[in-house]
XYZ file of C-alpha atoms in Angstrom:
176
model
C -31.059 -53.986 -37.355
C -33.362 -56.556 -38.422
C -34.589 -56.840 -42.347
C -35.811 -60.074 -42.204
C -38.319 -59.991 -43.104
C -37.603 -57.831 -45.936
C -37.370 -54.041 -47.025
C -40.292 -51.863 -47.786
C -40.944 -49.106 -49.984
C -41.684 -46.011 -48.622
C -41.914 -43.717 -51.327
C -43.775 -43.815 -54.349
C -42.569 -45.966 -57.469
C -40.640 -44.021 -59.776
C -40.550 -41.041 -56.991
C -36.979 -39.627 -57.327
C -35.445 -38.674 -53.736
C -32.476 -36.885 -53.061
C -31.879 -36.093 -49.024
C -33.501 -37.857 -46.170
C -33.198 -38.190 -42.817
C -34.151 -41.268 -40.143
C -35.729 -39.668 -36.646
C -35.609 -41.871 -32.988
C -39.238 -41.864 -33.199
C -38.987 -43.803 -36.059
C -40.276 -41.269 -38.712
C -38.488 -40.913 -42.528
C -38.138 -37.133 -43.641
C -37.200 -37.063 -47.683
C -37.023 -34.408 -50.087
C -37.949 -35.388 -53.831
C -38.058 -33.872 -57.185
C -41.109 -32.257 -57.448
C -39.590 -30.066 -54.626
C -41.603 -31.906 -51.664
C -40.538 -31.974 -48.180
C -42.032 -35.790 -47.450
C -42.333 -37.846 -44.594
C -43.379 -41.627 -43.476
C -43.341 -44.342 -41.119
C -39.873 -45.878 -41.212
C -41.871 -49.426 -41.113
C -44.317 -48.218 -44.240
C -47.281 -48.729 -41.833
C -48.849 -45.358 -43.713
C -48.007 -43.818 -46.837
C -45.989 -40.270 -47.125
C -47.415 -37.132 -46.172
C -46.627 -33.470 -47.292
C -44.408 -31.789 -44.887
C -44.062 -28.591 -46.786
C -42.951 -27.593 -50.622
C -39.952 -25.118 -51.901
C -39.068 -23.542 -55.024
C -36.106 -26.413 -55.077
C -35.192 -29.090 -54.345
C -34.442 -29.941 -50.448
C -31.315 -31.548 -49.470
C -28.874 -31.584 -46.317
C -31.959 -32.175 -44.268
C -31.174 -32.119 -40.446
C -33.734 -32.291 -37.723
C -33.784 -30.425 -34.808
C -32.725 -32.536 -31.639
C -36.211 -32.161 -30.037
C -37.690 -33.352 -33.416
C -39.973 -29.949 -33.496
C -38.084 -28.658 -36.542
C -36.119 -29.900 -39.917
C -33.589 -27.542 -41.351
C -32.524 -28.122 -44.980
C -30.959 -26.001 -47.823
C -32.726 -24.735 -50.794
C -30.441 -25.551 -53.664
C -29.975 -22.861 -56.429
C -28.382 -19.553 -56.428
C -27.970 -19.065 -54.079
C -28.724 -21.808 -51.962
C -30.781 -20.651 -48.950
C -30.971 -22.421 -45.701
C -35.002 -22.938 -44.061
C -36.661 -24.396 -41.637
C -40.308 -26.245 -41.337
C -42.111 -27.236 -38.455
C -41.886 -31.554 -38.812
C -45.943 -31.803 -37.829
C -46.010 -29.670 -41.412
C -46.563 -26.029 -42.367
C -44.380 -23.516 -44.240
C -40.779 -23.371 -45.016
C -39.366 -20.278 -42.860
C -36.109 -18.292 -44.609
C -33.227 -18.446 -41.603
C -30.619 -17.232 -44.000
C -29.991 -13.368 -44.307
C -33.098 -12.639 -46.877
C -31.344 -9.296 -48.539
C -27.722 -11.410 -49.131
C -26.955 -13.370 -52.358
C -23.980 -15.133 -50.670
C -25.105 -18.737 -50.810
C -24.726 -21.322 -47.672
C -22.460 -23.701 -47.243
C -23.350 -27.413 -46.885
C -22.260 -27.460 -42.930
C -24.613 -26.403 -40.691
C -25.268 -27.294 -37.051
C -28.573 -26.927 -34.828
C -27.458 -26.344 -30.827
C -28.464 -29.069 -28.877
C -31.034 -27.480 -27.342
C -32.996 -26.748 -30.531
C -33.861 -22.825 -30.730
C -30.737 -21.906 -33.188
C -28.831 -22.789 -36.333
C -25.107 -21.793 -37.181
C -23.631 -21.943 -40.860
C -21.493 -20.344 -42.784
C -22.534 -18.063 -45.844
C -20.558 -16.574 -49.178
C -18.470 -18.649 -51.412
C -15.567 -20.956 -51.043
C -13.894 -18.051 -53.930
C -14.820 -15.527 -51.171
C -14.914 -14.914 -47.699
C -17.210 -17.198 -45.673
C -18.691 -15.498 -42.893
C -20.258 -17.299 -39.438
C -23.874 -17.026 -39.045
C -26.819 -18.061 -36.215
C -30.427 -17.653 -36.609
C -33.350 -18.741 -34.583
C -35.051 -21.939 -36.294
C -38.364 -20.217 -35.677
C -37.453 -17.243 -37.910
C -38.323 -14.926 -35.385
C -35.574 -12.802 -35.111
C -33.045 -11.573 -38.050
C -29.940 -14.343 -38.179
C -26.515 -12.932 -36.049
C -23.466 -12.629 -37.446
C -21.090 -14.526 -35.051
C -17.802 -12.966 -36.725
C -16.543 -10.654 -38.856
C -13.734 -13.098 -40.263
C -13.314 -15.743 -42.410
C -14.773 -18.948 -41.689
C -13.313 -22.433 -42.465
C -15.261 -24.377 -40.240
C -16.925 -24.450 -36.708
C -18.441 -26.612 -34.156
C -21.148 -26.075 -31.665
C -20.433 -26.872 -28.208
C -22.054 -29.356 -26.192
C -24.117 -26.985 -24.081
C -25.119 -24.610 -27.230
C -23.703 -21.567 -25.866
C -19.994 -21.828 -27.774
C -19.229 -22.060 -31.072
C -15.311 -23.399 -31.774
C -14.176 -22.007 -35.411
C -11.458 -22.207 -37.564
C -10.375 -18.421 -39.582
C -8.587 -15.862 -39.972
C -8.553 -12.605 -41.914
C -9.402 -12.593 -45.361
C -6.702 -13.985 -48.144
C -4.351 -14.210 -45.140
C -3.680 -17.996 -45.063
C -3.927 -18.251 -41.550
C -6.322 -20.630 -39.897
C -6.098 -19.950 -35.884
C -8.808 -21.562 -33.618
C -11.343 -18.833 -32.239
C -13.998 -19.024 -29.611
């Protein structure tokens, strides 16, 4: 780390931001509040470019560990979870288009980059355990048919670890 010779903007003056994300190849992904998906050289050597826009705001922006794609959530109601090429182009729906279950904050892309898993209904209601392709090109999966309090990918992609049990049961056993 090495500020030294002092900060730089990158975004516009008076530009309001809200979720960003900092890639390895040294590239600044924001969203802002005229519902931009923005991005820019972490050392300000060019000034932000339009990624992609959204009916909302952006936020919980992740990027996909081969830096092809960034996932982020559409706030709103419901929130709905996308995904946009990071050279640019437009915002692709992952989350189950006919539901009106929002998603939850957490969601994970598998280490190899073709999926996303997160978790969709209300913390009220049952939250179910999702995966969808981050190119859209397939409907998303339902991964299981029980309540959902959390979940991790495993390190190869193929596993998913979760916490649930049935509905209004109070359990919370580990599944696979």
């Amino acid at each position: 780390l090495d500020l030294s010779s002092g900060s730089v903007r990158l975004t516009a003056t008076g530009e309001k931001v809200g979720s960003s994300l900092l890639t390895a190849s040294g590239r600044v992904f924001y969203g802002n509040d005229l519902f931009q998906l923005r991005s820019v050289p972490s050392d300000g050597s060019a000034p932000p470019v339009l990624v992609a826009t959204s009916s909302a705001a952006p936020s919980g922006l992740q990027m996909s560990p081969d830096e092809s794609r960034i996932v982020f959530l559409r706030s709103g109601s419901p929130s709905v979870l996308f995904a946009v090429p990071s050279s640019g182009g437009t915002p692709v729906r992952l989350s189950d288009v006919g539901s009106s279950d929002s998603i939850q904050s957490a969601f994970q892309i598998t280490p190899d980059s073709p999926r996303v898993a997160y978790r969709q209904g209300s913390f009220s209601t049952r939250t179910s355990l999702h995966s969808a392709r981050l190119d859209g090109s397939s409907p998303p999966v339902k991964l299981a048919e029980r309540d959902c309090n959390g979940f991790r990918i495993g390190p190869g992609g193929r596993r998913v670890l979760f916490l649930g049990g049935p509905a209004d049961s109070g359990e919370n056993d580990l599944f696979s």
